Short mmCIF file of C-alpha atoms in Angstrom, two decimals:
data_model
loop_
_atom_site.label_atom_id
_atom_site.label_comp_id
_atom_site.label_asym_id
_atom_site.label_seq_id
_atom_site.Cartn_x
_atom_site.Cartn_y
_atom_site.Cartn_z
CA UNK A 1 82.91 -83.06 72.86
CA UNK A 2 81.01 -84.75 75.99
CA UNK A 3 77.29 -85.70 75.47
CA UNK A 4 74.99 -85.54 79.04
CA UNK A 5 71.52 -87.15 78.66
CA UNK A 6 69.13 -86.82 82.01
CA UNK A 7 65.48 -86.32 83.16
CA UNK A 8 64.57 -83.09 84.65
CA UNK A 9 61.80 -81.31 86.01
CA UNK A 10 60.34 -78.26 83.55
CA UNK A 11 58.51 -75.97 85.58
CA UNK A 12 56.86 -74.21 82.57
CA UNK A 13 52.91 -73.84 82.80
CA UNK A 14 53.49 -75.18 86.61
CA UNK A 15 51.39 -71.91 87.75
CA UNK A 16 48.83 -72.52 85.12
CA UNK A 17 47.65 -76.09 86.41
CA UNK A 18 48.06 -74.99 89.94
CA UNK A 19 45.28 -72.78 89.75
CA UNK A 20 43.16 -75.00 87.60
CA UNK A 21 43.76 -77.24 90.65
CA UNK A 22 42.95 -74.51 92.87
CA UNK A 23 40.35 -72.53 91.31
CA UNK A 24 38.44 -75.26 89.20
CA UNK A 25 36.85 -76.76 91.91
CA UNK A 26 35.68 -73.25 93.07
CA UNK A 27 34.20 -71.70 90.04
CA UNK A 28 32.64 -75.66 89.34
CA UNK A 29 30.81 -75.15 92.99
CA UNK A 30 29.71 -71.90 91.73
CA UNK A 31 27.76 -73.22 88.91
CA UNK A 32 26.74 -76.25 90.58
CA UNK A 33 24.94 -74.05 93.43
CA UNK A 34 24.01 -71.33 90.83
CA UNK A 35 21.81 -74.09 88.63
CA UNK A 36 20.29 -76.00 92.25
CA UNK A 37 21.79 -79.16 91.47
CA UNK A 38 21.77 -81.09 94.88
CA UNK A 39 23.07 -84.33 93.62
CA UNK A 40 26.13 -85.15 95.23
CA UNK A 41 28.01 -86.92 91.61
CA UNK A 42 28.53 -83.01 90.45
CA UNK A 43 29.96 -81.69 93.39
CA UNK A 44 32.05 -85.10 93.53
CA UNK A 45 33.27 -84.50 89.94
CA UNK A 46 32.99 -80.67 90.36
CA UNK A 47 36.07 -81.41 93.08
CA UNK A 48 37.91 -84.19 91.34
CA UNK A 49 38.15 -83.34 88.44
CA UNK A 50 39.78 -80.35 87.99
CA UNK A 51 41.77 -81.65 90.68
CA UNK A 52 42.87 -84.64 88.68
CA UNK A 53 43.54 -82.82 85.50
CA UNK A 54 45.76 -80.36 87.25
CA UNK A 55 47.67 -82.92 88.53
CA UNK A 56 47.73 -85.11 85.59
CA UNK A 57 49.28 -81.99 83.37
CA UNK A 58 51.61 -80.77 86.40
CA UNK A 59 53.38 -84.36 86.55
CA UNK A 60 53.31 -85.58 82.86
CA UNK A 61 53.77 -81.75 81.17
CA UNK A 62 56.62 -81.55 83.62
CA UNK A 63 58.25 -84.57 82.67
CA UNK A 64 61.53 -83.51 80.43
CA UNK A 65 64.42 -85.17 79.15
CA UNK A 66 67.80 -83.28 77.71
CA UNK A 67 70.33 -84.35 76.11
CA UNK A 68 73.60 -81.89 76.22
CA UNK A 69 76.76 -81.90 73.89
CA UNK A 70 79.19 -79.82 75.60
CA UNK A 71 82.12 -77.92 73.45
CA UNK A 72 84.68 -75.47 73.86
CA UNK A 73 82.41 -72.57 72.47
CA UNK A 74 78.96 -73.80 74.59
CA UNK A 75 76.56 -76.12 74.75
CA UNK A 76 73.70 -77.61 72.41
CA UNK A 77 70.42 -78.92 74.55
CA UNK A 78 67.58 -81.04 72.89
CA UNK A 79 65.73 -79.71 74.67
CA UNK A 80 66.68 -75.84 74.75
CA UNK A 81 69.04 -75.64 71.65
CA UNK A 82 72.45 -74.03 71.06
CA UNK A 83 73.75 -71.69 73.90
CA UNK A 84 77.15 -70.11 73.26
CA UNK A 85 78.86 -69.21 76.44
CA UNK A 86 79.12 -65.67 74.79
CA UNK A 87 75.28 -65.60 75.15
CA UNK A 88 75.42 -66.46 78.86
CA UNK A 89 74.16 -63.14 80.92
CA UNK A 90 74.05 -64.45 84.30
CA UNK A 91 73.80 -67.81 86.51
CA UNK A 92 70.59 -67.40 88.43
CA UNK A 93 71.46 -66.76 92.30
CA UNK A 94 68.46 -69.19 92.95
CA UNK A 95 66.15 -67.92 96.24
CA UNK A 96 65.91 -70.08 98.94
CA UNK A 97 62.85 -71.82 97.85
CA UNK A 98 63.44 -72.45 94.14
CA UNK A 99 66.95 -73.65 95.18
CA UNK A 100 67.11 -77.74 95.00
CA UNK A 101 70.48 -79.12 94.15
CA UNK A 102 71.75 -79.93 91.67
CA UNK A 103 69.28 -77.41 89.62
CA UNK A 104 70.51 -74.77 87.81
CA UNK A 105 69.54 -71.62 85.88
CA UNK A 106 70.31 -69.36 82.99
CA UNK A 107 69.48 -65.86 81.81
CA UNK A 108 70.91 -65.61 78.91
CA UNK A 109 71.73 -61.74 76.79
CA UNK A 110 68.29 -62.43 74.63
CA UNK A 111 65.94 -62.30 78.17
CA UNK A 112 65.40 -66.13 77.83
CA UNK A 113 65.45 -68.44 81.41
CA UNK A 114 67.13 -71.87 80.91
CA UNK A 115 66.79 -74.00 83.34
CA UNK A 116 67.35 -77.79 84.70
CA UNK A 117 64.83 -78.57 87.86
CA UNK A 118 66.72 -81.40 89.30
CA UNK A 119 67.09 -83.13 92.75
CA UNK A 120 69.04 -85.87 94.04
CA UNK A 121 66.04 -87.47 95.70
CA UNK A 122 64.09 -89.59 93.30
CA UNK A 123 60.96 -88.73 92.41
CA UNK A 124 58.42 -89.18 89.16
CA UNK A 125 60.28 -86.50 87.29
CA UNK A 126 64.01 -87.59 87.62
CA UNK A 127 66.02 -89.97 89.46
CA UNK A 128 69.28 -90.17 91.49
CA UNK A 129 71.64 -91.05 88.22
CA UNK A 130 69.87 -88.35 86.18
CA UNK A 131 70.68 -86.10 89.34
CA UNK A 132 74.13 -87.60 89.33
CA UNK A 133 74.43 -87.23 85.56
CA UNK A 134 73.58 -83.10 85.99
CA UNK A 135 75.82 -82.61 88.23
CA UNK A 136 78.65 -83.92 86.01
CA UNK A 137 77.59 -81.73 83.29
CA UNK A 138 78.00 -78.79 85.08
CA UNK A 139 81.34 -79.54 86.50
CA UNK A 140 82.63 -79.93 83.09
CA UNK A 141 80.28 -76.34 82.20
CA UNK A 142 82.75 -75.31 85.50
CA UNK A 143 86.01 -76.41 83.88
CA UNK A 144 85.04 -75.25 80.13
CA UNK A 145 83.92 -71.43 82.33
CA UNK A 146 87.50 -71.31 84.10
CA UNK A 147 89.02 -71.72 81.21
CA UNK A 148 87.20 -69.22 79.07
CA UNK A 149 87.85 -67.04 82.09
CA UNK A 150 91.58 -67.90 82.00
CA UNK A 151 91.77 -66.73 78.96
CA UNK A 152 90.55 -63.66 79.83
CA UNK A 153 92.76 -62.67 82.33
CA UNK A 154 95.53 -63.32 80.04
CA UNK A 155 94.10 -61.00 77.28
CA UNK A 156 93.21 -58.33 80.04
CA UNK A 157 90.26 -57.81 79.20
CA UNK A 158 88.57 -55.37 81.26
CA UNK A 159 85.82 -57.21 83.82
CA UNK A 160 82.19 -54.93 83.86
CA UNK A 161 80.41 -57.92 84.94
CA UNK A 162 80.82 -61.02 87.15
CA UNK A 163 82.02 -63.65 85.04
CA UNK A 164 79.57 -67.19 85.13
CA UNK A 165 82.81 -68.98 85.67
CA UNK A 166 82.75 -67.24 89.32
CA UNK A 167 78.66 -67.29 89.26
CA UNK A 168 78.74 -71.21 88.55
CA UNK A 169 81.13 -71.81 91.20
CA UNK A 170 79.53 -69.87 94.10
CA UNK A 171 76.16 -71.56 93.24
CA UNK A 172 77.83 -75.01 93.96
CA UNK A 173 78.97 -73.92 97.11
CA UNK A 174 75.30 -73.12 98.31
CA UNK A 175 73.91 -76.11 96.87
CA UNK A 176 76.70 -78.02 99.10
CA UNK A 177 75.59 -76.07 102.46
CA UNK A 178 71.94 -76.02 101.39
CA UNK A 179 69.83 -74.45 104.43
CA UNK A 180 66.23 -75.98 103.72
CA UNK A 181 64.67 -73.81 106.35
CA UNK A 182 63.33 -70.50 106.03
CA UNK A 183 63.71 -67.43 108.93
CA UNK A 184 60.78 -68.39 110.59
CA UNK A 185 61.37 -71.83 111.19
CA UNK A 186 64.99 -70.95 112.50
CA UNK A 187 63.01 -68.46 114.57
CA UNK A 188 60.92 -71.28 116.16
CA UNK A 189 64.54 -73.37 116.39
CA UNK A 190 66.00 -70.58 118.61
CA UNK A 191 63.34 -70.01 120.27
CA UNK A 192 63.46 -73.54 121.02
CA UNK A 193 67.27 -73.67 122.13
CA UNK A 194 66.05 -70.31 124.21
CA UNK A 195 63.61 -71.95 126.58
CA UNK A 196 66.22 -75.09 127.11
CA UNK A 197 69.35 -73.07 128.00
CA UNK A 198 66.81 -70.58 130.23
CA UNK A 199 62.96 -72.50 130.60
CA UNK A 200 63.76 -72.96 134.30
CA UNK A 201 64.48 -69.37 135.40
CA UNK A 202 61.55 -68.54 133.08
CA UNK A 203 59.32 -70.32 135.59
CA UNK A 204 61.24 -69.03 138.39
CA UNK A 205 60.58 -65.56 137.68
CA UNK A 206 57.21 -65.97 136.03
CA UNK A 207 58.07 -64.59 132.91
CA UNK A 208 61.24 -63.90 131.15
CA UNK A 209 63.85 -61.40 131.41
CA UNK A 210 64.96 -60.82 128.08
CA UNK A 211 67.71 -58.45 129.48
CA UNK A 212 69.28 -61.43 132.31
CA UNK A 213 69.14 -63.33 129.87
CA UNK A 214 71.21 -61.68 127.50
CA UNK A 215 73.37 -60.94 130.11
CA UNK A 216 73.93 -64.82 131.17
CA UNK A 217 74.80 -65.57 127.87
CA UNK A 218 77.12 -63.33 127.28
CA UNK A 219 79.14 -64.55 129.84
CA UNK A 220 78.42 -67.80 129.00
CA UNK A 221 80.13 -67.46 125.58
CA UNK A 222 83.16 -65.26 126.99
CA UNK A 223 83.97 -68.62 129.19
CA UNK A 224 83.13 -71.21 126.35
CA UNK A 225 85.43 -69.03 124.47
CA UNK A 226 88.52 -68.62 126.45
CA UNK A 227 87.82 -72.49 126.56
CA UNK A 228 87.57 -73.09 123.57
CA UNK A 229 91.01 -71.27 122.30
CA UNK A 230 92.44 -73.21 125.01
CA UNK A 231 91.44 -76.87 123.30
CA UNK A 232 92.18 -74.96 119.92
CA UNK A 233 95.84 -74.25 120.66
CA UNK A 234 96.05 -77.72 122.49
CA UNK A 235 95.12 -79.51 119.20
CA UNK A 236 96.35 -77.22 116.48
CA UNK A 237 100.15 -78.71 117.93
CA UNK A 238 98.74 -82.02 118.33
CA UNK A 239 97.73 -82.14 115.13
CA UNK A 240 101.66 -80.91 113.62
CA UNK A 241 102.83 -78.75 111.72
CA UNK A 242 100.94 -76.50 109.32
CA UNK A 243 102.60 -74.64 106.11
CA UNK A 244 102.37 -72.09 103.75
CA UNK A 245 104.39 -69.97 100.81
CA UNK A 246 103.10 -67.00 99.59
CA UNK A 247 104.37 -63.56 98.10
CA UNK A 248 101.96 -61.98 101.11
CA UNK A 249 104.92 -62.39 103.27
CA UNK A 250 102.74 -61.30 106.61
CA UNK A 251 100.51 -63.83 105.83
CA UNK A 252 99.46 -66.35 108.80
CA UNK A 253 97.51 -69.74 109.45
CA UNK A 254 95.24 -69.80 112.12
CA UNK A 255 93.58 -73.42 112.56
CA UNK A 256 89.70 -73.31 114.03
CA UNK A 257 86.82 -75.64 114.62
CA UNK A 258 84.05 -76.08 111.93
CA UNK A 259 81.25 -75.29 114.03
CA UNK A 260 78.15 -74.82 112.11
CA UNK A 261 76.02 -72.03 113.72
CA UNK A 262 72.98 -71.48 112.07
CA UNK A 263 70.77 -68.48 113.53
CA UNK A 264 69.74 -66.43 111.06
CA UNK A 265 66.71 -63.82 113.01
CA UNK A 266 69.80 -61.16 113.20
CA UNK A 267 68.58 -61.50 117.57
CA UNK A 268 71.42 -61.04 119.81
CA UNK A 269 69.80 -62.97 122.51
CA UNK A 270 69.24 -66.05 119.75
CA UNK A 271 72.44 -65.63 118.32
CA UNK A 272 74.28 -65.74 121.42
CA UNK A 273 72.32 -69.00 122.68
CA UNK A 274 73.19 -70.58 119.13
CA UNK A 275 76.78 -70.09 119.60
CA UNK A 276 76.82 -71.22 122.78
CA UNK A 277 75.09 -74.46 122.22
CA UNK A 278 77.77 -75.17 119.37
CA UNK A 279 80.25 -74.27 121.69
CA UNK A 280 79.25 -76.67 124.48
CA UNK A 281 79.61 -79.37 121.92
CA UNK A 282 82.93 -78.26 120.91
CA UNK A 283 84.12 -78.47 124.26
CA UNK A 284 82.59 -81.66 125.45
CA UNK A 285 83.06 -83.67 122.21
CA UNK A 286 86.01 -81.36 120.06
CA UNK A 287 87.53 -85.03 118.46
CA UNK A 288 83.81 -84.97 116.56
CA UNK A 289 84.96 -81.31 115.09
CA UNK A 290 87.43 -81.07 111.92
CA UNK A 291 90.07 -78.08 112.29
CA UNK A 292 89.45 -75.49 109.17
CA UNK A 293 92.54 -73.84 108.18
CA UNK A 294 92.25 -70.45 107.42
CA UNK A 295 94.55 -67.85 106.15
CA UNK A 296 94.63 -64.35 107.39
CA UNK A 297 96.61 -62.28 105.04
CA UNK A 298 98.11 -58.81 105.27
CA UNK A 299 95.21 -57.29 105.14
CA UNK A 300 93.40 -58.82 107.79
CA UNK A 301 90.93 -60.66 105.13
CA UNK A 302 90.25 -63.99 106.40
CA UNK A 303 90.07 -67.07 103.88
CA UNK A 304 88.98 -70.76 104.87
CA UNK A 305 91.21 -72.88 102.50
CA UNK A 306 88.63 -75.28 101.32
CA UNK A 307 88.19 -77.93 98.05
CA UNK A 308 86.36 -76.45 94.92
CA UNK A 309 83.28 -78.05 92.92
CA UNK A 310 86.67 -79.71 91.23
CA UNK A 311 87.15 -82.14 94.12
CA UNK A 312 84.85 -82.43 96.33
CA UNK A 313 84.65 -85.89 96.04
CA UNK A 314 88.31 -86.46 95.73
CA UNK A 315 89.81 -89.49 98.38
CA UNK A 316 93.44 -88.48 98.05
CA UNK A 317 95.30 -89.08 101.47
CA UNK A 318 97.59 -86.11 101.22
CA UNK A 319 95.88 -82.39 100.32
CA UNK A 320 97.55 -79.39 99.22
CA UNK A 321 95.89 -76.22 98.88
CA UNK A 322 96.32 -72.97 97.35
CA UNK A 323 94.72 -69.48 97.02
CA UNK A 324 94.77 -67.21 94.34
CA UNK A 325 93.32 -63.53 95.37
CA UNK A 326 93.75 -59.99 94.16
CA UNK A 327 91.69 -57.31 96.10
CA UNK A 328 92.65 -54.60 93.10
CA UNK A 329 91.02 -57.47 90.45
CA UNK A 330 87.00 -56.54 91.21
CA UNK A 331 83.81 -58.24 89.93
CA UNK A 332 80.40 -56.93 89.36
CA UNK A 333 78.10 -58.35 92.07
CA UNK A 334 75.42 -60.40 90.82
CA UNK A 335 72.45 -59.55 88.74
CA UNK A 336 74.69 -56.74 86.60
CA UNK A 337 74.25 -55.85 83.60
CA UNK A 338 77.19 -55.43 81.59
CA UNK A 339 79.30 -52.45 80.45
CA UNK A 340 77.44 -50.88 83.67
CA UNK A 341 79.76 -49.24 85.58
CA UNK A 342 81.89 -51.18 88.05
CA UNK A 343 80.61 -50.05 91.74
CA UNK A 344 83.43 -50.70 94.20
CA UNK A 345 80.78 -50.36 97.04
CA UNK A 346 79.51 -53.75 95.73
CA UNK A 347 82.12 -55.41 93.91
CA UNK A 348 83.76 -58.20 95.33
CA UNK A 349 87.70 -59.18 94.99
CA UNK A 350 88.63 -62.18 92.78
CA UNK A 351 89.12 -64.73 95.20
CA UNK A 352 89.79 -68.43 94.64
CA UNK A 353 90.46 -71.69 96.48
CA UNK A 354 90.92 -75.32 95.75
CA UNK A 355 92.65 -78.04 96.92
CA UNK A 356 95.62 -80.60 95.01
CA UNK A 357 95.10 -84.00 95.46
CA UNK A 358 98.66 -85.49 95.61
CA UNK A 359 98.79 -89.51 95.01
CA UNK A 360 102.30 -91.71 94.75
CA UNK A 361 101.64 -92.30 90.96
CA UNK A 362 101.57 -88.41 90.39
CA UNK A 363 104.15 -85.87 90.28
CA UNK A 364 103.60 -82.54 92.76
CA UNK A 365 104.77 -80.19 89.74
CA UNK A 366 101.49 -82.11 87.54
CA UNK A 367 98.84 -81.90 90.18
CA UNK A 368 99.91 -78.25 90.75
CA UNK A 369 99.74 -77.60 87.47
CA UNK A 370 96.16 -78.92 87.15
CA UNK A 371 94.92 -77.44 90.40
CA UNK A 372 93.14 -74.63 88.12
CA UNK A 373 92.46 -75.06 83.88
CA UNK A 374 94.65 -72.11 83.10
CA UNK A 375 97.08 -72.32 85.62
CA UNK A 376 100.18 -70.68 83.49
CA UNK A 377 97.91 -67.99 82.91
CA UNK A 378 96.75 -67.94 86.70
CA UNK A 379 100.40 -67.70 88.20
CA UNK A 380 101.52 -65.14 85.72
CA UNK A 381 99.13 -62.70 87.25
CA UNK A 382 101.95 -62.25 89.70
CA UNK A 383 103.94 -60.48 87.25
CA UNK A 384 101.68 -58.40 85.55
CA UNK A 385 99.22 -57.43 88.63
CA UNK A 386 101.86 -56.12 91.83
CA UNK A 387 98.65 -56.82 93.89
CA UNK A 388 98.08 -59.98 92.93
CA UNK A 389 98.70 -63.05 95.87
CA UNK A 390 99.43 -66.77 95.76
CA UNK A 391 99.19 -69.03 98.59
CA UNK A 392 100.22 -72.31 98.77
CA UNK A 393 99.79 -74.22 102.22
CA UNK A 394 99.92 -77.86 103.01
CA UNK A 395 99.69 -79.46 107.18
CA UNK A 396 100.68 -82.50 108.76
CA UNK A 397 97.08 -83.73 109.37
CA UNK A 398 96.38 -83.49 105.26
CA UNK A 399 99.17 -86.00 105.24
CA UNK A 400 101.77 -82.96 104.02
CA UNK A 401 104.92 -83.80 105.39
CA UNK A 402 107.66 -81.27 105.69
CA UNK A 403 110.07 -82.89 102.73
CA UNK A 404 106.68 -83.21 100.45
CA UNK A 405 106.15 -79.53 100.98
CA UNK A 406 109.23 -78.36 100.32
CA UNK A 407 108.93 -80.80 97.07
CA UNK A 408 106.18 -78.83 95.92
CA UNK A 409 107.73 -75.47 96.47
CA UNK A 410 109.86 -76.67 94.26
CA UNK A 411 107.24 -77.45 91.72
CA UNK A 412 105.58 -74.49 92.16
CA UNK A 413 108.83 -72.11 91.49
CA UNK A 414 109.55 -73.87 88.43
CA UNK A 415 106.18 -73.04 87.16
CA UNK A 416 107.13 -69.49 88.38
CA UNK A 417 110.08 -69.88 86.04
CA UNK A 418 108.26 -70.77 83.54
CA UNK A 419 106.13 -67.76 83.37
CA UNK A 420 108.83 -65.37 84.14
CA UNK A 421 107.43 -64.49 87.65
CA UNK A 422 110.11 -63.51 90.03
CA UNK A 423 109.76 -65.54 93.37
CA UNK A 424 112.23 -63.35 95.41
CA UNK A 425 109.29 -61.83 97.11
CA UNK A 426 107.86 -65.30 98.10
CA UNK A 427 108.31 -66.99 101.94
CA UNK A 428 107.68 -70.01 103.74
CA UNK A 429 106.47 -70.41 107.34
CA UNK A 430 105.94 -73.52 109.51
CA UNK A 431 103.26 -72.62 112.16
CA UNK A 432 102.60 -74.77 115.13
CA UNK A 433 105.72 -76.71 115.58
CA UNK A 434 106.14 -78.68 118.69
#
C-alpha cells in the first residue's frame, strides 16, 4: 500500500463567495442610497467588506489537504473517503478552462465529483512538492488502472465503456501539451502572423485581398514543402538506421519533424500562414527540430511512437518502443454510460504506446517485460485476437544499435513463447540505411 499526502485546491462553495464578492457590494449600495446616508465610511465598508469576506472564505475555505492510501482494489482519501476502482464511472475530460495540471477529476457510478485542484505553480493553496506529490499518485492510480485493465482483457470481458485506465492516460497527455489559450486569442495570434507574412501588400493595395492571399500561401507551403521532404530525407539517413518487428508485415517508419502548429479558428487562410511560419523555421534552423518516428501500418493509420505517463521523465540513453493496437478491440468514447450500446461511429480502437528504457545493468527481455503491467496478458492478445498488432521499433539516434535490436527480438519472441503466440507471421525491416 502507498500513502500520498498533499495540499490542494477545493473548489466547493467557490461560486457562492464569488457572488458575495460580486453582488454584496451592490445590494450594500442599494441600501446605503435607499436610507440617504451620504457619509462616505458606509459606502467604504459597503465595498470592502463584502469584498474582504469573499475573499477571506474563497482562499481559507479552499484550502484542503488529502491524504491517499492507494491499494490494489482503490483508494481511501481523508479527505473524500474510500473509492473502489469498481465505483469509478468516468475520468473527467476537463474543458479548457478548468484544466490546470496536474488536477484531476472523478465521477464516480453514485453521481458524486471527486476532485484534486492542483497546479505546479505555487500559490496559497498548494505548492510545487504537493503538485509533485499528485502527480505521483496518479501515476501509480495509472499503473494500478492498466493492470485492472490487463486483467480484463485476459478474462474477455466484453468493453461497453471506455475503461479509466485509457481515460487516465489520455488526460496526462493533454495536461503535457496544455494549450492555455482559448480560440479567440489564437484568433488574434493568426491574425497577427497574417499581417506580418502579408501587412505590406495590405498597404499596397489599400485593403486586403483575402483571396491573393490565400493564393500566395498556398504556394508558399507547396515550396516549403517539397523543401522540407528534401531536408527530411537528408537527415532521416544522417541520423541511421531506424527498425521495427511487427506481425503487420506492411508496416513502415516514416521519420518527420515535430513542428508544433497551433491554429485552431478552422481558417484556411490562418491555417495556411501557421504552417508556413513553422515551416520557415524548419528549414532555416531544422538541427533545433527532433525527428518523430511514426508508424504507418497496413491500414494507412498513422501512429507517433511516443513515451507514456510511465516515462516521461525517464534519462535512459538507449529507447525502445513498442505499440500495441487492435482496430477490431473498440472503446466507448468518453462521457458513456455503461452497458449503452457500443457506437462504432464513435468508438475509438485500443491503441497504445510507450517507450523501454534500456540501461547496461538491465536485461532487454526485463525492460520488455515491464514496458506495460500486464504484459503476458498484453502479448497474448496476438493469439486469441487475429486482428490484434505488435510493434516493436528501435533507431540509431535512440542509441538502438543493430546487434541490441536484434537482442531484443530475441527477448521479445521468448516472451512470445511463453504465451504460446506463434511469431511466424512477425518481420523485421531496417529503413533508412546508408
Amino acid at each position: 500500500m502507498k500513502t500520498f499526502t498533499f495540499r490542494f485546491h477545493n473548489p466547493k462553495n467557490v461560486l457562492l463567495y464569488l457572488l458575495l464578492m460580486i453582488l454584496g457590494p451592490v445590494l450594500a449600495l442599494v441600501i446605503i442610497m435607499a436610507m440617504n446616508i451620504t457619509s462616505l465610511a458606509p459606502f467604504l465598508a459597503a465595498i470592502l467588506l463584502p469584498l474582504g469576506g469573499g475573499m477571506y472564505l474563497m482562499f481559507v475555505k479552499g484550502k484542503a489537504k488529502d491524504t491517499i492510501d492507494l491499494d490494489n482494489a482503490g483508494l481511501t482519501s481523508e479527505f473524500y473517503g474510500r473509492i473502489n476502482f469498481d465505483d469509478i464511472e468516468q475520468i473527467i475530460d476537463l474543458p479548457w478552462y478548468q484544466r490546470n495540471p496536474p488536477s484531476m477529476s472523478l465521477r464516480l457510478k453514485s453521481g458524486k465529483k471527486v476532485r484534486w485542484n492542483v497546479t505546479y505553480r505555487s500559490n496559497v493553496f498548494n505548492n510545487e512538492q504537493d503538485a509533485i506529490t499528485f502527480s505521483e499518485f496518479t501515476a501509480a492510480l495509472q499503473r494500478r488502472l492498466d493492470s485492472r485493465y490487463a486483467r480484463k482483457l485476459q478474462q474477455r470481458e466484453p468493453v461497453t465503456a471506455e475503461d479509466p485506465a485509457i481515460q487516465l492516460k489520455r488526460e496526462e497527455t493533454k495536461n503535457s501539451k496544455m494549450a492555455y489559450w482559448t480560440v479567440p486569442l489564437g484568433f488574434i495570434f493568426a491574425l497577427a502572423s497574417l499581417i506580418k507574412a502579408c501587412g505590406k501588400d495590405w498597404i499596397k493595395d489599400r485593403g486586403p485581398n483575402f483571396s491573393k492571399f490565400t493564393e500566395m500561401q498556398e504556394k508558399k507551403f507547396d515550396g516549403n514543402i517539397r523543401i522540407a521532404k528534401s531536408m527530411v530525407d537528408s537527415m532521416s539517413v544522417a541520423q541511421g538506421e531506424v527498425y521495427l518487428y511487427s506481425n503487420d508485415s506492411s508496416a513502415t517508419i516514416k521519420l518527420l519533424p515535430n513542428l508544433s502548429v497551433n491554429e485552431p479558428t478552422g481558417i484556411k487562410l490562418f491555417e495556411l500562414t501557421a504552417n508556413n511560419e513553422e515551416l520557415d523555421k524548419f528549414i532555416e534552423h531544422p538541427d533545433s527540430f527532433e525527428l518523430k518516428m511514426l508508424i504507418v501500418g497496413s491500414d494507412s493509420i498513422i501512429k507517433s511512437m511516443n513515451k507514456s505517463m510511465m516515462n516521461y521523465g525517464d534519462s535512459a540513453s538507449s529507447n525502445l518502443y513498442i505499440r500495441c493496437y487492435d482496430p477490431k478491440h473498440l472503446l466507448a468514447p468518453p462521457g458513456s454510460r455503461r452497458n449503452e450500446p457500443l457506437d462504432s461511429a464513435t468508438a475509438r480502437p485500443f491503441d497504445v504506446t510507450t517507450a523501454i528504457a534500456l540501461y547496461d545493468t538491465l536485461k532487454p527481455g526485463k525492460a520488455i517485460g515491464e514496458a506495460y503491467p500486464g504484459m503476458k496478458i498484453m502479448l497474448a492478445q496476438v493469439k486469441h485476437s487475429s486482428s490484434f498488432r505488435v510493434y516493436l521499433a528501435g533507431r540509431k539516434q535512440d542509441g538502438i544499435s543493430a546487434q541490441l535490436f536484434q537482442n531484443s527480438v530475441y527477448a521479445l519472441n521468448k516472451q512470445f513463447a511463453a504465451v504460446g503466440v506463434d511469431t511466424s507471421k512477425f518481420v523485421k525491416h531496417t529503413f533508412f540505411e546508408k
